[in-house]
Structures are given as structure tokens and as C-alpha cells.
Amino acid sequence: MKQTLLKYQTQLLAVAVLVGTFIVAQPPTLSQAEQADLSQSFGFAQQPLTPLAGHTQRFIRPVNPSLVHIDAWISSVGAAIALNDLDNDGLSNDICYVDTRIDQVVVQPAQASNARYPAFALDPSSLKYDASTMAPMGCLPSDINEDGMLDLIVYYWGRTPIIFVQQYQGANVDLSSQSYVAQELVTTGERWFTNTGLVSDFDGDGHQDLLFANYFPDGAAILDAKSSRKQTMQASMSRAFNGGDKHFFLWQQTSAEQAPFVAVPDVLSGELNHGWTLALGTYDFNNDLLPELYIGNDFGPDRFLINRSTPGTIKLELAEGSGGFTIPTSKVLGHDSFKGMGVDFSDLNSDQHPDIFVSNITTPFGLHESNFAYVSDPSAKLDQSELPDYTDQSEQLGFGRSGWAWDIKLADFNNDQRDEILQATGFVKGNINRWPELQELATGNDQLLADPASWPRFSAGDDIAGHQINPFFSQAADGRYYDLAKPLGFAPTVSRGIAVGDVDGDGKLDFAAANQWEDSIFYHNTSQNSNQALGLRLRIATDDKASSVTGFQPTSAAIPAIGAHVTVKLPDGRTLTSQVDGGNGHSGKRSYDLHFGLGALDPQTQLEVTLRWRGLDGSVQTSVVQLSPGNHTLVLGQ
């Protein structure tokens, strides 16, 4: 009897310890009243982006016969979106997005109330394009020929990227499908499976280069339903290095009939080159105006590379963080073992060193890894060339857990001088819960994983994280971030990309979310708060004629100043910093305009703004200007 009683007491104690541990491990929450108070400075009106008429819709892709039983998994990516100024009216009020339901890349005005031209699809038919084996995965705006107008680079599964070159120049161009002519980036006829790409001046010559990161191995036949060749999946859940290549292209002057880029082979090799990459990010961490590179890999460690390039030569060196007794290896920069699905940068602690934010899978009772918030040590005394130490503070900040997260963007949506954190979440929407099968797969033998025949079914009707709501994290008075998506009226979606920009020039950031197999959504910022903001449209003069005007204005003979640094000195001595983003993240591309929330500042205040950029000859330029709150267009010269 005593033994039986002791047994039950031991079992009850074990259950109590488990329950107590679970309760302690739960992050703090806000009451409904506290949520309402924190969310009152935000507001968004939602506008769905409906499919173009005349196109057959589908909700899953035909795939290679060896992958048919996991066709929902294979069909889980492709939705992408970009906000930028495509018609040169001075506002980033044009959307380029991939609608997976019709497998088309659509261009349209962001706001239905300001529909300056009808929505249209980019036409690749003048090139070799087979819609039965190819699918668009992303849209990357870039002025590839430096004529002052943004072109569109589209990357795909099943082929190499296509550049859609804009044909007309001027202000307020009337866009249509005739505005763009399709041009090959490379003419090799290779099959790539690209999930992310960006524009950045890797070699510091003053001209923008390109990087595309592939997911499945180059040359695969993933979308070929007639292929007899069996396909290969990842070789591990935590250390898979059998993925596609990273393809770098340096800018070089060519004839108008050719893309102005040359492929640079062997920049990366081995494990660095063959991760299953879902996200890329470039940002200058050491103030030399050469962008460092963050590679976010699925099924393996992310990579952080320091840029040691010179004009005409790309050289990137691997850098990794160091752990400690209290820091798990998986929380150390460059040593995580699972999924980097999105990346963005922000100076969270105002030490003028960028911090790194990474999306991962963090679904309770599903797969629960961790988002990352690699925050720099603000107490470190560093030379400009040095990098600070980074520690993951995602749990302390309340950002460690969200859902099956993809793209991530940090931006100040209420202009209070603090960035919010927005993520795209969700995987496969259906009615049959497949979490048990996925958990079994995730804990299975890596020796079997590469063979798709060893995978359980993930097909039409199955559900894995299919009803999540995109988190909208805002920082409360206690310093932690709390998700306000529900009080802001966000509904469950299966999202992939997020694009951010001030589409109407009202000093409040808007955003758009690319959704998989459903309407993508534009979110117009309707906040009534009276905080001030500084918006900067930075361009580099191609004729060396610098200028400055108030407001967001069209420009001529000028190209986006991608990679330019801006530091804003506030009246109390603190600083806000940012850099012009050339496409960081998974499949969402933000506007090239910079935005700084200023809080309750007198609108007549003169702010000291320091600008640093590379001229078209590669030389480093610096300028200090005095600007008042509001929007400004600055054309930078030599």
C-alpha cells in the first residue's frame, strides 16, 4: 500500500513539475484592455488584390510524378510582392506581385481609389517559356540600365530570371503590358528553382549587382509532370547541403540588347553554396559601404558573410558568433540548425549597429523552433571596421514565438520612433490535420529524407498551419513586443511576402501581404495619431546634377541609391539610422524610400541628417543636411 501511494505521489509530482514548467515557459500576455490601449495608435483598411480576368485559376501545381503525394508541400511557395514607384510619379504606389492562382506576375496601382492604369500581367512569351514546367516566384524592381526608370526582374522555378525592361521614360508614365520588353539575364537555358533575390553593390564600384539563391538543386525537374526522372529532397532536416546554387552577377556596361550583367562563378562553394535558401539580406555592418550578406537557409544553418570585395571582384568571408555555457548552440549566429525563412535589419537599441531579425517555424504543439533577434552589444567600444557581438534576445523581447513564419519586415507604422515587427505566416491550408505526419518526418532518419518515397502524404485537403494570423508585434512600456494582429482586425491567411512603403505620401507607412492560393491584401494605414515622420526618396544623379526638393517628386537622370546610409540626429541627441534596401527578405520587397518615425516633434524642427553613399565611380561620398519633418526628394551627386 505504501509503495502504491509513493508511486502515485511520484507521478503527481512529475505531472506538477511538467505543468509548472509549461506555465513558466509561457510568454507574458496583455489583457484585452492593455491590447486595446497599445493598438489604438494603429489602423489599417484592407483591400484584396483580386485575380486578373481571363486566366484559369488553380490551387495546386502539377509536379514531377515522384512528388505527386507531396504536391501540396511542393506547391507551398510562390506568392511574392513588391511596392515601388514604377511609373515615376514620385510615390511608391505601384504593386508588382505573383498571383499563384493564375501563375502570373501582375502590376497594378496599390490603391483602388487611385487606379491610374488597369492591372496587367507581364508577358514572357517572347522568350522560351513553358507554363507547364515553370512558375514565377518573385518580382524585384531595379533600374538595370540606369535610365532613371525601374525595370522588373522576375525569378522562377523551372528557368533562369527574366528582366522586363521598361521602354518609356519620363514622369507619370502610363503603364501597361506594352511598357515592358522581356530580356534574358542569361541565355544558357538552365533550370533554376529560385526563391529569393536582391539588388546590392557587392563590389563597391557604384553600380548595383544581383544575387539569386536557389532552393531545389539546379537542373531538377520539380514542375515537370511528364518527367521520368526521380527527384531529390533535402538530405537532412538540420544539415542539408544538397540544395541549389547562389548566382552572383556584377554590373557591367553592355549594349541595349543585352542585360548589363556578367555572371561571377564560384563566389561561394561547398556548404556555403548549397544550402536550401529561402531568404537573403544585405546590409553594411562595418560602415565601409560594402554590404555584408545574410543567407537564411531551410534545413540547415544560416550564414553571415563579411564583404571584403574590390571593384570587379566579389570576396565574402564567413563569420560566426560564439556561444557560452548558458547559450544553446542553436541560438548562436551561424550555428542554428533549422530554418531561416526571412530576414530583416533594424537598429533596435539605437547604438548605430544594425540588429538582425530572422523568421523561423514557431508553432506551438507543432514544430517549435525560435525566431531570432540578434541584438548587438551597445556597450562595446568598436572601431568602424569592427563588428559587435550579437546575442539572440527574441524570448526576452517577446518575439521568440509567432507561427510558421516566412517574410519579416521591421518598420515604424505609428511614427513613435520604435519599429513594429510584421511577419508572414502559414503553410498549407486544408481540413485534414497533418501535424502528426510532419512531426514524424522531422524526427525521422536523415538517411531516408532525400528520397521522396519515404515522405508521408501532404496533398490537396491537408492542413499544416493553414489558419494562422500574420503577427503584428508592437513594443509596450515594459520593453517587450506583443502581437496586436487580432485587435487590428487581421484575419487568418497563408502568407509569404510583405512589402512596405508610403503609397500616398501622407507620412504613414502602408504594407501589402502576398498570400498563397488566395487574395493578396494591401493594408492602407489609417492611423489618426499625430506623430511626425521624415521620408527620404534618395537617388544618385547619372548626370552629376545634385538637387533637393520638398515632397516625394518624380526624378530624371537619377537611379535609386540602394545601400546608402542615413543617420538622423534627434533633438535629444539620440540617433535613428537606416539604409536603402535592395530586396531583403523572402519574397516581399519594400519601397526604396526611407522612413523615420519622429514621435511628437515640432514640425518646424530642423534635423541634422548625415548621408553616405557611393558615387557611380565607386567613391565614398558624405553630405550633412538640415531637414524638417515631412517628405524630401534628394538627388545625390559626386
mmCIF file of N, CA and C in Angstrom, residues 69 72-73 404 427-428 430-441 456-465:
data_model
loop_
_atom_site.group_PDB
_atom_site.id
_atom_site.type_symbol
_atom_site.label_atom_id
_atom_site.label_comp_id
_atom_site.label_asym_id
_atom_site.label_seq_id
_atom_site.Cartn_x
_atom_site.Cartn_y
_atom_site.Cartn_z
ATOM 1 N N HIS A 69 2.548 12.710 -54.298
ATOM 2 C CA HIS A 69 1.935 12.515 -52.977
ATOM 3 C C HIS A 69 2.274 13.647 -51.999
ATOM 4 N N ALA A 72 1.120 19.264 -52.321
ATOM 5 C CA ALA A 72 0.764 20.461 -51.548
ATOM 6 C C ALA A 72 2.016 21.091 -50.943
ATOM 7 N N TRP A 73 2.932 20.273 -50.474
ATOM 8 C CA TRP A 73 4.200 20.774 -49.944
ATOM 9 C C TRP A 73 4.982 21.486 -51.050
ATOM 10 N N TRP A 404 4.222 29.615 -38.208
ATOM 11 C CA TRP A 404 5.043 29.142 -39.319
ATOM 12 C C TRP A 404 5.390 30.373 -40.146
ATOM 13 N N PHE A 427 1.276 27.813 -43.710
ATOM 14 C CA PHE A 427 1.942 26.890 -44.631
ATOM 15 C C PHE A 427 0.971 26.314 -45.661
ATOM 16 N N VAL A 428 0.182 25.313 -45.277
ATOM 17 C CA VAL A 428 -0.733 24.673 -46.214
ATOM 18 C C VAL A 428 -2.125 24.667 -45.593
ATOM 19 N N GLY A 430 -5.988 23.478 -45.362
ATOM 20 C CA GLY A 430 -6.881 22.384 -45.708
ATOM 21 C C GLY A 430 -7.753 22.016 -44.521
ATOM 22 N N ASN A 431 -8.253 20.807 -44.517
ATOM 23 C CA ASN A 431 -9.152 20.355 -43.452
ATOM 24 C C ASN A 431 -8.624 19.161 -42.674
ATOM 25 N N ILE A 432 -7.590 18.493 -43.188
ATOM 26 C CA ILE A 432 -7.060 17.295 -42.533
ATOM 27 C C ILE A 432 -5.750 17.652 -41.845
ATOM 28 N N ASN A 433 -5.708 17.512 -40.532
ATOM 29 C CA ASN A 433 -4.525 17.868 -39.752
ATOM 30 C C ASN A 433 -3.370 16.913 -40.044
ATOM 31 N N ARG A 434 -2.284 17.452 -40.599
ATOM 32 C CA ARG A 434 -1.126 16.625 -40.919
ATOM 33 C C ARG A 434 0.075 16.924 -40.019
ATOM 34 N N TRP A 435 -0.171 17.589 -38.875
ATOM 35 C CA TRP A 435 0.940 17.826 -37.953
ATOM 36 C C TRP A 435 1.578 16.522 -37.465
ATOM 37 N N PRO A 436 0.810 15.484 -37.129
ATOM 38 C CA PRO A 436 1.462 14.249 -36.656
ATOM 39 C C PRO A 436 2.438 13.669 -37.683
ATOM 40 N N GLU A 437 2.024 13.661 -38.962
ATOM 41 C CA GLU A 437 2.901 13.134 -40.005
ATOM 42 C C GLU A 437 4.162 13.999 -40.144
ATOM 43 N N LEU A 438 3.989 15.321 -40.044
ATOM 44 C CA LEU A 438 5.144 16.209 -40.172
ATOM 45 C C LEU A 438 6.107 16.019 -39.001
ATOM 46 N N GLN A 439 5.568 15.846 -37.804
ATOM 47 C CA GLN A 439 6.435 15.622 -36.648
ATOM 48 C C GLN A 439 7.211 14.314 -36.792
ATOM 49 N N GLU A 440 6.543 13.300 -37.324
ATOM 50 C CA GLU A 440 7.220 12.024 -37.548
ATOM 51 C C GLU A 440 8.333 12.190 -38.582
ATOM 52 N N LEU A 441 8.047 12.960 -39.643
ATOM 53 C CA LEU A 441 9.064 13.201 -40.669
ATOM 54 C C LEU A 441 10.250 13.963 -40.095
ATOM 55 N N PRO A 456 5.524 11.059 -45.942
ATOM 56 C CA PRO A 456 4.079 10.839 -45.858
ATOM 57 C C PRO A 456 3.342 11.761 -46.821
ATOM 58 N N ARG A 457 2.063 11.577 -46.926
ATOM 59 C CA ARG A 457 1.234 12.389 -47.831
ATOM 60 C C ARG A 457 1.081 13.815 -47.312
ATOM 61 N N PHE A 458 1.311 14.797 -48.211
ATOM 62 C CA PHE A 458 0.961 16.204 -47.995
ATOM 63 C C PHE A 458 0.366 16.695 -49.311
ATOM 64 N N SER A 459 -0.936 16.527 -49.433
ATOM 65 C CA SER A 459 -1.576 16.799 -50.716
ATOM 66 C C SER A 459 -2.820 17.651 -50.524
ATOM 67 N N ALA A 460 -3.599 17.802 -51.574
ATOM 68 C CA ALA A 460 -4.787 18.663 -51.535
ATOM 69 C C ALA A 460 -5.713 18.245 -50.403
ATOM 70 N N GLY A 461 -6.168 19.221 -49.624
ATOM 71 C CA GLY A 461 -7.056 18.967 -48.498
ATOM 72 C C GLY A 461 -6.354 18.836 -47.170
ATOM 73 N N ASP A 462 -5.034 18.647 -47.194
ATOM 74 C CA ASP A 462 -4.273 18.529 -45.948
ATOM 75 C C ASP A 462 -3.982 19.911 -45.368
ATOM 76 N N ASP A 463 -3.831 19.964 -44.057
ATOM 77 C CA ASP A 463 -3.602 21.246 -43.388
ATOM 78 C C ASP A 463 -2.407 21.154 -42.449
ATOM 79 N N ILE A 464 -1.501 22.119 -42.628
ATOM 80 C CA ILE A 464 -0.387 22.329 -41.685
ATOM 81 C C ILE A 464 -0.264 23.838 -41.500
ATOM 82 N N ALA A 465 -0.600 24.322 -40.328
ATOM 83 C CA ALA A 465 -0.514 25.757 -40.036
ATOM 84 C C ALA A 465 -1.255 26.570 -41.091
#
